[in-house]
Amino acid sequence: MKLWSGRFKENTSELMDRFNSSIGVDARLYREDIEGSLIHSEMLKNIGLLTNTEFQEIQEGLKAILLGIENGSLTFDPEDEDIHMAVERLLSERIGAAGKKLHTARSRNDQVAFDLRWYLKKEISKTKELVHDLMGVLYERALEETGTLMPGYTHLQRAQPIRLAFYLMAYFEMFKRDFKRLDNAYGLMDELPLGAGALAGTSYETDREFIRNRTGFERVMANAMDAVSDRDYLIESASVLSIGMMHLSRLSEEIINYSSKEFAFFEVSEAFSTGSSIMPQKKNPDAAELIRGKTASVYGRLVSLMVMMKGLPLAYNKDMQEDKKQIFEALADYQISLSVMTGMMASMGFNRENMLRATSEGYLNATDLADHLAKKGMPFREAHDVVGRLVAHGIKEGCALEEIDLSVFRELIPGADEEVYEVLKIENCVESKRSRGSTNLESVLDMLNRAQEWLEAVK
Ligand code: ARG
């Protein structure tokens, strides 16, 4: 018999039961559900709605159920509609009459909102740690690669030479913002919905502050209707996860490119590669490809949540039961992707010679020559044109700028001397960047110092 079947004369169809059931997905909220009930029953006792004996029975019953679920001796019935009904059924079976009082001053609507918020708060905290781990690895790898030069790209065309450490720290900064976004999302969702009842509040003199205090939420939600209706914190979390996945996916894309024979800058460790069932020579960057692929899934879940919510009238609607699978799966995809990226970056091989060689072909020093001429008084637009002509000359002759004869320089740049060859040295091009946040060694070391401080401060 269903816990809500009082007004029903007929049984619901077996098909409807299966369709309606969410226990397969929301069972994972059992801990929050039971702990919430433990605290709720304590509050009920405090305000005189449960006798001491009833309270004791409920406490012991709930604790036994929690233990039973954790040690695997208790399993859910596929006929249980959801985790809330399952726990209540198990409790009533175990302790009888007192169990039936637990749901006083509470609705499944505020219960599910509470369980999910609490669960998500914990998951967001775990996720922050995973982002932190990845940042720690990037920092370590950058520290080893301050002297490694590589091409920087725009349009995937060689643009200017940079330090590998500078490149790695660009991702560090993106991940730092992902971390902060998680933190912000946590702060906004840190409000207690329990006690809102079905939608209008309850007619009992409940003590929501007691529950807030015991569950560690920052604030009590101000409006009961809002408390049971909104899922913006899920959408916000899914959006934060999507942005995080986007960053992981861009790095993945670069790992895939850079580990190809065509680039041969990176070497993905065997621990994070796979082989081919037909081509014996293959070592594929599947880990990076899977992260890129899972990014699409996470975006899909964000969009599902947004579309699910956009037309729902207040307050609770059953559509919202679909929210859990979206957020659970998005979290799982992001968390494992973070861990895999951390492992992959920790064990990544960097081919310093190939990266350095790549900086010497493709006129990556052209901008520096133009800047040099501009500093000597030539208007920058003119300097750009002059260097463009020198590049065209180099392309025609099949040589680099630094291989062009001084006499050719002099035809285009009156008074040019040996200094141009100094300017054109790749190391000098990297060091010539003086602005704050640029790729020169001092600035990269400064970034690394700040990174270390940040990593320690938020630990
Ligand atoms: N399983 C439901 C969900 O996840 C719990 C809330 C049910 N509330 C209701 N009024 N039917 O959304």
CSV table of C-alpha atoms and ligand atoms in Angstrom, one decimal:
chain,number,residue,atom,x,y,z
A,1,MET,CA,0.0,0.0,0.0
A,2,LYS,CA,1.2,3.5,-0.8
A,3,LEU,CA,1.9,6.0,1.9
A,4,TRP,CA,-0.4,8.5,0.1
A,5,SER,CA,-3.1,6.1,-1.0
A,6,GLY,CA,-5.9,7.3,1.4
A,7,ARG,CA,-8.0,9.1,-1.3
A,8,PHE,CA,-7.4,6.4,-3.9
A,9,LYS,CA,-10.0,3.7,-4.6
A,10,GLU,CA,-8.1,1.9,-7.3
A,11,ASN,CA,-4.5,0.7,-7.6
A,12,THR,CA,-2.2,2.7,-9.8
A,13,SER,CA,-1.1,0.8,-12.9
A,14,GLU,CA,2.2,-1.1,-12.6
A,15,LEU,CA,3.4,1.0,-15.6
A,16,MET,CA,2.7,4.2,-13.8
A,17,ASP,CA,4.6,3.0,-10.7
A,18,ARG,CA,7.6,2.2,-12.8
A,19,PHE,CA,7.3,5.6,-14.6
A,20,ASN,CA,6.9,7.5,-11.4
A,21,SER,CA,9.7,5.8,-9.5
A,22,SER,CA,13.0,7.7,-8.9
A,23,ILE,CA,14.5,5.4,-6.3
A,24,GLY,CA,17.1,4.1,-8.9
A,25,VAL,CA,18.5,7.7,-9.1
A,26,ASP,CA,17.8,9.4,-5.8
A,27,ALA,CA,18.8,6.5,-3.6
A,28,ARG,CA,22.2,8.1,-3.4
A,29,LEU,CA,20.6,10.9,-1.3
A,30,TYR,CA,20.0,8.4,1.5
A,31,ARG,CA,22.6,9.9,3.9
A,32,GLU,CA,21.3,13.4,3.6
A,33,ASP,CA,17.7,12.1,3.8
A,34,ILE,CA,18.3,10.1,7.0
A,35,GLU,CA,20.5,12.7,8.7
A,36,GLY,CA,17.9,15.3,7.8
A,37,SER,CA,15.2,13.2,9.4
A,38,LEU,CA,17.3,12.6,12.5
A,39,ILE,CA,17.6,16.4,13.0
A,40,HIS,CA,14.0,17.0,12.0
A,41,SER,CA,12.8,14.5,14.6
A,42,GLU,CA,14.9,16.2,17.2
A,43,MET,CA,13.3,19.5,16.4
A,44,LEU,CA,9.9,17.9,16.6
A,45,LYS,CA,10.7,16.5,20.1
A,46,ASN,CA,12.0,19.9,21.2
A,47,ILE,CA,8.8,21.6,20.2
A,48,GLY,CA,6.7,18.9,21.9
A,49,LEU,CA,5.4,17.1,18.8
A,50,LEU,CA,7.2,13.8,19.7
A,51,THR,CA,7.4,12.2,23.1
A,52,ASN,CA,10.8,11.2,24.3
A,53,THR,CA,10.1,7.6,23.7
A,54,GLU,CA,8.9,8.3,20.1
A,55,PHE,CA,12.0,10.3,19.5
A,56,GLN,CA,14.2,7.6,20.8
A,57,GLU,CA,12.5,5.0,18.7
A,58,ILE,CA,12.8,7.2,15.6
A,59,GLN,CA,16.4,7.9,16.3
A,60,GLU,CA,17.4,4.2,16.8
A,61,GLY,CA,15.3,3.2,13.8
A,62,LEU,CA,16.8,5.7,11.4
A,63,LYS,CA,20.3,5.0,12.6
A,64,ALA,CA,19.8,1.3,12.1
A,65,ILE,CA,18.5,2.0,8.6
A,66,LEU,CA,21.5,4.1,7.8
A,67,LEU,CA,23.8,1.4,9.0
A,68,GLY,CA,21.9,-1.2,7.1
A,69,ILE,CA,22.2,0.7,3.8
A,70,GLU,CA,25.9,1.4,4.4
A,71,ASN,CA,26.8,-2.2,5.1
A,72,GLY,CA,24.5,-3.5,2.3
A,73,SER,CA,22.2,-5.5,4.5
A,74,LEU,CA,19.2,-3.2,3.5
A,75,THR,CA,18.3,-2.8,-0.1
A,76,PHE,CA,15.6,-0.7,-1.6
A,77,ASP,CA,12.4,-2.1,-3.1
A,78,PRO,CA,12.0,-1.2,-6.7
A,79,GLU,CA,8.5,-0.4,-5.7
A,80,ASP,CA,9.6,2.4,-3.4
A,81,GLU,CA,8.7,5.6,-5.1
A,82,ASP,CA,11.7,7.5,-4.0
A,83,ILE,CA,14.3,7.7,-1.3
A,84,HIS,CA,12.0,9.7,1.1
A,85,MET,CA,9.2,7.1,0.9
A,86,ALA,CA,11.7,4.2,1.1
A,87,VAL,CA,13.2,5.5,4.3
A,88,GLU,CA,9.8,6.2,5.8
A,89,ARG,CA,8.5,2.8,4.8
A,90,LEU,CA,11.6,1.1,6.3
A,91,LEU,CA,11.2,3.1,9.5
A,92,SER,CA,7.5,2.3,9.9
A,93,GLU,CA,8.2,-1.4,9.3
A,94,ARG,CA,10.8,-1.3,11.9
A,95,ILE,CA,9.3,0.7,14.7
A,96,GLY,CA,5.6,0.9,13.9
A,97,ALA,CA,3.5,3.8,15.1
A,98,ALA,CA,6.2,6.3,16.0
A,99,GLY,CA,7.6,6.1,12.5
A,100,LYS,CA,4.3,7.5,11.2
A,101,LYS,CA,4.9,10.7,13.1
A,102,LEU,CA,8.2,11.6,11.4
A,103,HIS,CA,6.6,13.4,8.5
A,104,THR,CA,4.8,15.9,10.7
A,105,ALA,CA,5.6,19.5,9.7
A,106,ARG,CA,7.4,18.3,6.6
A,107,SER,CA,6.6,17.6,2.9
A,108,ARG,CA,8.6,15.7,0.4
A,109,ASN,CA,8.8,19.0,-1.4
A,110,ASP,CA,11.0,20.6,1.2
A,111,GLN,CA,12.6,17.3,2.0
A,112,VAL,CA,13.9,16.7,-1.6
A,113,ALA,CA,15.0,20.4,-1.9
A,114,PHE,CA,16.9,20.0,1.4
A,115,ASP,CA,18.5,16.6,0.6
A,116,LEU,CA,19.7,17.8,-2.8
A,117,ARG,CA,21.1,21.1,-1.6
A,118,TRP,CA,23.0,19.4,1.2
A,119,TYR,CA,24.3,16.6,-1.1
A,120,LEU,CA,25.4,19.2,-3.7
A,121,LYS,CA,27.2,21.3,-1.1
A,122,LYS,CA,29.3,18.3,-0.2
A,123,GLU,CA,29.9,17.4,-3.8
A,124,ILE,CA,30.9,21.0,-4.7
A,125,SER,CA,33.4,20.9,-1.8
A,126,LYS,CA,34.9,17.7,-3.1
A,127,THR,CA,35.0,19.1,-6.6
A,128,LYS,CA,36.9,22.1,-5.4
A,129,GLU,CA,39.6,19.8,-4.0
A,130,LEU,CA,39.9,18.1,-7.4
A,131,VAL,CA,40.4,21.4,-9.1
A,132,HIS,CA,43.0,22.3,-6.5
A,133,ASP,CA,44.8,19.0,-7.1
A,134,LEU,CA,45.0,19.7,-10.9
A,135,MET,CA,46.2,23.2,-10.2
A,136,GLY,CA,48.9,21.9,-7.9
A,137,VAL,CA,50.1,19.6,-10.7
A,138,LEU,CA,50.1,22.3,-13.3
A,139,TYR,CA,52.1,24.5,-10.9
A,140,GLU,CA,54.7,21.7,-10.3
A,141,ARG,CA,55.1,21.1,-14.0
A,142,ALA,CA,55.4,24.8,-14.8
A,143,LEU,CA,58.1,25.1,-12.2
A,144,GLU,CA,60.2,22.5,-14.1
A,145,GLU,CA,59.6,24.2,-17.5
A,146,THR,CA,60.4,27.8,-16.9
A,147,GLY,CA,63.4,27.5,-19.3
A,148,THR,CA,61.5,25.6,-22.0
A,149,LEU,CA,60.5,27.7,-25.1
A,150,MET,CA,57.7,26.8,-27.4
A,151,PRO,CA,55.7,28.5,-30.1
A,152,GLY,CA,52.5,30.4,-29.0
A,153,TYR,CA,49.7,30.2,-31.6
A,154,THR,CA,46.8,32.3,-32.8
A,155,HIS,CA,44.6,30.7,-35.5
A,156,LEU,CA,46.8,27.6,-34.8
A,157,GLN,CA,49.5,29.4,-36.8
A,158,ARG,CA,52.8,30.1,-35.1
A,159,ALA,CA,52.7,33.6,-33.6
A,160,GLN,CA,55.2,34.4,-30.9
A,161,PRO,CA,57.6,32.4,-28.8
A,162,ILE,CA,56.6,31.8,-25.2
A,163,ARG,CA,57.7,29.8,-22.2
A,164,LEU,CA,56.1,26.4,-21.6
A,165,ALA,CA,55.6,27.4,-18.0
A,166,PHE,CA,53.7,30.5,-19.1
A,167,TYR,CA,51.5,28.3,-21.3
A,168,LEU,CA,50.8,25.9,-18.4
A,169,MET,CA,50.1,28.8,-16.1
A,170,ALA,CA,47.5,30.2,-18.5
A,171,TYR,CA,45.5,27.1,-17.7
A,172,PHE,CA,46.2,27.5,-14.0
A,173,GLU,CA,44.5,30.8,-14.1
A,174,MET,CA,41.5,29.4,-15.9
A,175,PHE,CA,41.2,26.6,-13.3
A,176,LYS,CA,41.5,29.2,-10.5
A,177,ARG,CA,38.4,30.9,-11.8
A,178,ASP,CA,36.7,27.5,-12.1
A,179,PHE,CA,37.5,27.0,-8.4
A,180,LYS,CA,36.2,30.4,-7.5
A,181,ARG,CA,33.0,29.8,-9.5
A,182,LEU,CA,32.4,26.6,-7.5
A,183,ASP,CA,33.0,28.6,-4.4
A,184,ASN,CA,30.5,31.3,-5.4
A,185,ALA,CA,27.9,28.7,-6.4
A,186,TYR,CA,28.4,27.0,-3.0
A,187,GLY,CA,27.9,30.3,-1.2
A,188,LEU,CA,24.6,31.0,-3.0
A,189,MET,CA,23.1,27.6,-2.5
A,190,ASP,CA,24.0,27.6,1.2
A,191,GLU,CA,20.4,28.2,2.3
A,192,LEU,CA,18.1,25.8,4.2
A,193,PRO,CA,14.9,24.8,2.5
A,194,LEU,CA,13.7,22.3,5.1
A,195,GLY,CA,10.8,23.6,7.1
A,196,ALA,CA,9.1,25.1,4.1
A,197,GLY,CA,6.5,22.4,4.0
A,198,ALA,CA,4.6,21.7,0.8
A,199,LEU,CA,4.8,25.3,-0.3
A,200,ALA,CA,3.1,27.7,2.2
A,201,GLY,CA,5.0,26.9,5.3
A,202,THR,CA,3.6,24.8,8.2
A,203,SER,CA,1.1,25.4,10.9
A,204,TYR,CA,3.4,24.1,13.6
A,205,GLU,CA,5.7,26.2,15.6
A,206,THR,CA,8.8,24.7,14.0
A,207,ASP,CA,12.3,25.8,14.8
A,208,ARG,CA,14.0,26.2,11.5
A,209,GLU,CA,16.9,27.9,13.1
A,210,PHE,CA,17.6,24.7,15.1
A,211,ILE,CA,17.8,22.7,11.9
A,212,ARG,CA,19.9,25.3,10.2
A,213,ASN,CA,22.3,25.2,13.0
A,214,ARG,CA,22.6,21.5,13.1
A,215,THR,CA,22.9,21.0,9.4
A,216,GLY,CA,25.5,23.8,9.0
A,217,PHE,CA,23.6,25.8,6.4
A,218,GLU,CA,24.4,29.5,6.3
A,219,ARG,CA,20.9,30.9,6.1
A,220,VAL,CA,17.3,29.8,6.3
A,221,MET,CA,15.4,30.4,3.1
A,222,ALA,CA,13.3,33.4,3.4
A,223,ASN,CA,10.3,32.3,1.4
A,224,ALA,CA,8.8,28.8,1.7
A,225,MET,CA,7.4,28.9,-1.8
A,226,ASP,CA,10.7,29.8,-3.3
A,227,ALA,CA,12.4,27.1,-1.2
A,228,VAL,CA,10.4,24.3,-2.8
A,229,SER,CA,10.1,25.7,-6.3
A,230,ASP,CA,13.5,26.8,-7.4
A,231,ARG,CA,16.3,24.7,-8.8
A,232,ASP,CA,18.5,27.6,-9.9
A,233,TYR,CA,21.4,26.3,-7.7
A,234,LEU,CA,21.4,23.2,-9.9
A,235,ILE,CA,21.5,25.2,-13.1
A,236,GLU,CA,24.2,27.4,-11.7
A,237,SER,CA,26.2,24.4,-10.6
A,238,ALA,CA,25.8,22.7,-14.0
A,239,SER,CA,26.8,25.9,-15.6
A,240,VAL,CA,30.0,26.1,-13.5
A,241,LEU,CA,30.7,22.5,-14.3
A,242,SER,CA,30.2,23.3,-18.0
A,243,ILE,CA,32.6,26.1,-17.9
A,244,GLY,CA,35.1,23.9,-16.1
A,245,MET,CA,34.6,21.2,-18.7
A,246,MET,CA,35.2,23.7,-21.5
A,247,HIS,CA,38.6,24.5,-20.0
A,248,LEU,CA,39.5,20.9,-19.6
A,249,SER,CA,38.3,20.3,-23.2
A,250,ARG,CA,40.5,23.0,-24.6
A,251,LEU,CA,43.5,21.6,-22.8
A,252,SER,CA,42.5,18.2,-24.1
A,253,GLU,CA,42.3,19.4,-27.6
A,254,GLU,CA,45.8,20.8,-27.3
A,255,ILE,CA,47.1,17.6,-25.8
A,256,ILE,CA,45.7,15.7,-28.7
A,257,ASN,CA,47.3,18.1,-31.2
A,258,TYR,CA,50.6,18.4,-29.4
A,259,SER,CA,51.0,14.7,-28.9
A,260,SER,CA,50.5,14.0,-32.6
A,261,LYS,CA,53.6,13.3,-34.8
A,262,GLU,CA,52.9,16.5,-36.6
A,263,PHE,CA,53.7,18.5,-33.5
A,264,ALA,CA,55.4,16.0,-31.2
A,265,PHE,CA,55.7,18.6,-28.4
A,266,PHE,CA,53.9,16.4,-25.7
A,267,GLU,CA,54.1,12.7,-25.0
A,268,VAL,CA,51.1,11.3,-23.2
A,269,SER,CA,52.2,8.7,-20.7
A,270,GLU,CA,51.3,5.1,-21.4
A,271,ALA,CA,49.2,5.1,-18.2
A,272,PHE,CA,46.8,7.5,-19.9
A,273,SER,CA,46.9,6.1,-23.4
A,274,THR,CA,45.2,3.3,-25.2
A,275,GLY,CA,46.2,1.1,-28.2
A,276,SER,CA,44.4,0.1,-31.3
A,277,SER,CA,42.9,-3.4,-31.9
A,278,ILE,CA,44.2,-3.4,-35.5
A,279,MET,CA,47.2,-1.0,-35.8
A,280,PRO,CA,49.9,-2.4,-33.6
A,281,GLN,CA,51.9,0.9,-33.6
A,282,LYS,CA,49.1,3.1,-32.2
A,283,LYS,CA,49.2,4.9,-28.9
A,284,ASN,CA,46.1,7.1,-28.7
A,285,PRO,CA,45.3,10.0,-26.4
A,286,ASP,CA,41.9,8.6,-25.5
A,287,ALA,CA,41.8,10.2,-22.1
A,288,ALA,CA,41.9,13.7,-23.6
A,289,GLU,CA,39.4,12.7,-26.3
A,290,LEU,CA,37.0,11.4,-23.6
A,291,ILE,CA,37.2,14.6,-21.7
A,292,ARG,CA,36.5,16.5,-24.8
A,293,GLY,CA,33.5,14.2,-25.5
A,294,LYS,CA,32.2,14.3,-22.0
A,295,THR,CA,32.1,18.1,-22.2
A,296,ALA,CA,29.3,17.7,-24.7
A,297,SER,CA,27.4,15.5,-22.2
A,298,VAL,CA,27.8,18.1,-19.4
A,299,TYR,CA,26.6,20.9,-21.7
A,300,GLY,CA,23.6,18.7,-22.5
A,301,ARG,CA,22.7,18.3,-18.9
A,302,LEU,CA,22.9,22.1,-18.3
A,303,VAL,CA,20.6,22.7,-21.2
A,304,SER,CA,18.2,20.0,-20.0
A,305,LEU,CA,18.0,21.6,-16.6
A,306,MET,CA,17.4,25.1,-18.1
A,307,VAL,CA,14.7,23.8,-20.4
A,308,MET,CA,13.1,21.7,-17.7
A,309,MET,CA,12.6,24.8,-15.5
A,310,LYS,CA,11.7,27.5,-17.9
A,311,GLY,CA,8.0,27.0,-18.0
A,312,LEU,CA,7.2,25.5,-14.6
A,313,PRO,CA,4.5,27.3,-12.6
A,314,LEU,CA,5.2,27.6,-8.9
A,315,ALA,CA,5.5,25.6,-6.7
A,316,TYR,CA,6.6,22.0,-7.0
A,317,ASN,CA,6.1,20.1,-10.2
A,318,LYS,CA,7.0,16.5,-10.8
A,319,ASP,CA,9.1,17.5,-13.9
A,320,MET,CA,11.7,18.5,-11.3
A,321,GLN,CA,12.3,14.9,-10.4
A,322,GLU,CA,14.3,14.7,-13.6
A,323,ASP,CA,16.8,17.2,-12.1
A,324,LYS,CA,18.8,14.7,-10.2
A,325,LYS,CA,20.1,12.5,-12.9
A,326,GLN,CA,21.3,15.6,-14.8
A,327,ILE,CA,23.3,17.0,-11.9
A,328,PHE,CA,24.6,13.7,-10.6
A,329,GLU,CA,25.9,12.7,-14.1
A,330,ALA,CA,27.3,16.2,-14.7
A,331,LEU,CA,29.2,16.0,-11.4
A,332,ALA,CA,30.5,12.5,-12.1
A,333,ASP,CA,31.7,13.5,-15.5
A,334,TYR,CA,33.5,16.6,-14.3
A,335,GLN,CA,35.0,15.0,-11.3
A,336,ILE,CA,36.5,12.0,-13.2
A,337,SER,CA,37.6,14.3,-15.9
A,338,LEU,CA,39.5,16.5,-13.4
A,339,SER,CA,41.2,13.4,-11.9
A,340,VAL,CA,42.1,12.1,-15.3
A,341,MET,CA,43.5,15.4,-16.4
A,342,THR,CA,45.5,15.6,-13.2
A,343,GLY,CA,47.0,12.2,-13.8
A,344,MET,CA,47.7,12.9,-17.4
A,345,MET,CA,49.4,16.2,-16.8
A,346,ALA,CA,51.5,14.8,-13.9
A,347,SER,CA,52.9,12.1,-16.2
A,348,MET,CA,53.1,14.2,-19.4
A,349,GLY,CA,56.3,14.1,-21.3
A,350,PHE,CA,57.5,17.4,-22.7
A,351,ASN,CA,59.7,17.3,-25.8
A,352,ARG,CA,61.8,20.4,-25.2
A,353,GLU,CA,64.0,20.1,-28.3
A,354,ASN,CA,61.0,19.8,-30.7
A,355,MET,CA,59.3,22.8,-29.1
A,356,LEU,CA,62.4,24.9,-29.3
A,357,ARG,CA,63.0,23.9,-32.9
A,358,ALA,CA,59.4,24.9,-33.7
A,359,THR,CA,60.1,28.4,-32.5
A,360,SER,CA,62.8,28.9,-35.1
A,361,GLU,CA,60.6,28.3,-38.1
A,362,GLY,CA,57.7,30.5,-39.0
A,363,TYR,CA,59.0,34.0,-38.3
A,364,LEU,CA,57.9,34.1,-34.7
A,365,ASN,CA,60.4,36.9,-34.1
A,366,ALA,CA,58.8,39.2,-36.7
A,367,THR,CA,56.8,41.3,-34.2
A,368,ASP,CA,59.9,41.8,-32.1
A,369,LEU,CA,61.8,43.3,-35.0
A,370,ALA,CA,58.8,45.6,-35.8
A,371,ASP,CA,58.7,46.7,-32.1
A,372,HIS,CA,62.4,47.3,-32.2
A,373,LEU,CA,62.1,49.5,-35.2
A,374,ALA,CA,59.2,51.4,-33.7
A,375,LYS,CA,61.2,52.0,-30.5
A,376,LYS,CA,63.9,53.5,-32.8
A,377,GLY,CA,61.4,56.0,-34.1
A,378,MET,CA,59.8,54.3,-37.1
A,379,PRO,CA,56.0,54.5,-36.9
A,380,PHE,CA,54.7,51.1,-36.0
A,381,ARG,CA,52.6,50.7,-39.2
A,382,GLU,CA,55.6,51.4,-41.3
A,383,ALA,CA,57.8,49.0,-39.2
A,384,HIS,CA,55.1,46.3,-39.7
A,385,ASP,CA,55.3,46.8,-43.5
A,386,VAL,CA,59.1,46.7,-43.6
A,387,VAL,CA,59.3,43.5,-41.5
A,388,GLY,CA,56.5,42.1,-43.7
A,389,ARG,CA,58.7,42.6,-46.7
A,390,LEU,CA,61.7,41.0,-45.0
A,391,VAL,CA,59.4,38.0,-44.2
A,392,ALA,CA,58.4,37.8,-47.8
A,393,HIS,CA,62.1,37.9,-48.8
A,394,GLY,CA,62.8,35.1,-46.3
A,395,ILE,CA,60.0,32.9,-47.6
A,396,LYS,CA,61.3,33.4,-51.2
A,397,GLU,CA,64.9,32.5,-50.2
A,398,GLY,CA,63.8,29.8,-47.8
A,399,CYS,CA,65.5,31.3,-44.8
A,400,ALA,CA,64.7,32.7,-41.4
A,401,LEU,CA,64.9,36.5,-40.6
A,402,GLU,CA,68.1,36.1,-38.7
A,403,GLU,CA,69.7,34.4,-41.8
A,404,ILE,CA,69.1,37.4,-44.0
A,405,ASP,CA,72.1,39.4,-44.9
A,406,LEU,CA,72.7,42.8,-43.2
A,407,SER,CA,72.8,44.4,-46.7
A,408,VAL,CA,69.2,43.4,-47.3
A,409,PHE,CA,68.2,44.8,-43.9
A,410,ARG,CA,69.9,48.1,-44.8
A,411,GLU,CA,67.9,48.4,-48.1
A,412,LEU,CA,64.7,48.6,-46.0
A,413,ILE,CA,66.0,50.0,-42.7
A,414,PRO,CA,68.3,52.9,-43.1
A,415,GLY,CA,71.2,52.6,-40.6
A,416,ALA,CA,70.4,48.9,-39.6
A,417,ASP,CA,73.3,47.3,-37.8
A,418,GLU,CA,74.2,44.0,-36.1
A,419,GLU,CA,71.7,44.8,-33.3
A,420,VAL,CA,68.9,43.4,-35.4
A,421,TYR,CA,70.4,39.9,-35.0
A,422,GLU,CA,70.3,40.3,-31.3
A,423,VAL,CA,66.7,41.4,-31.4
A,424,LEU,CA,65.8,38.4,-33.5
A,425,LYS,CA,67.2,35.8,-31.1
A,426,ILE,CA,64.2,33.7,-29.8
A,427,GLU,CA,65.3,33.9,-26.2
A,428,ASN,CA,65.5,37.7,-26.5
A,429,CYS,CA,62.1,37.9,-28.1
A,430,VAL,CA,60.7,36.0,-25.0
A,431,GLU,CA,62.6,38.2,-22.6
A,432,SER,CA,61.7,41.4,-24.4
A,433,LYS,CA,58.1,41.2,-23.2
A,434,ARG,CA,58.1,43.6,-20.3
A,435,SER,CA,54.5,44.1,-19.5
A,436,ARG,CA,53.1,42.6,-16.3
A,437,GLY,CA,51.7,39.1,-16.8
A,438,SER,CA,54.0,38.5,-19.9
A,439,THR,CA,56.1,35.5,-20.8
A,440,ASN,CA,59.5,36.8,-19.6
A,441,LEU,CA,61.3,34.8,-17.0
A,442,GLU,CA,60.9,37.2,-14.1
A,443,SER,CA,57.2,37.6,-14.8
A,444,VAL,CA,56.7,33.8,-15.0
A,445,LEU,CA,58.6,33.3,-11.7
A,446,ASP,CA,56.3,36.0,-10.2
A,447,MET,CA,53.3,34.1,-11.5
A,448,LEU,CA,54.6,30.9,-9.9
A,449,ASN,CA,55.2,32.6,-6.6
A,450,ARG,CA,51.7,33.9,-6.5
A,451,ALA,CA,50.3,30.5,-7.6
A,452,GLN,CA,52.1,28.8,-4.7
A,453,GLU,CA,50.8,31.3,-2.2
A,454,TRP,CA,47.3,30.9,-3.6
A,455,LEU,CA,47.5,27.1,-3.5
A,456,GLU,CA,48.6,27.2,0.1
A,457,ALA,CA,46.1,29.9,1.2
A,458,VAL,CA,43.0,28.0,-0.1
A,459,LYS,CA,44.2,24.5,1.1
B,1,ARG,N1,10.9,12.2,-5.9
B,1,ARG,C1,10.5,13.5,-5.9
B,1,ARG,C2,11.5,14.4,-6.6
B,1,ARG,O1,12.5,14.0,-6.7
B,1,ARG,C3,10.3,14.0,-4.5
B,1,ARG,C4,9.3,15.1,-4.3
B,1,ARG,C5,7.9,14.6,-4.5
B,1,ARG,N2,7.0,15.5,-4.2
B,1,ARG,C6,5.7,15.4,-4.6
B,1,ARG,N3,4.9,16.3,-4.3
B,1,ARG,N4,5.4,14.4,-5.4
B,1,ARG,O2,11.2,15.5,-7.0
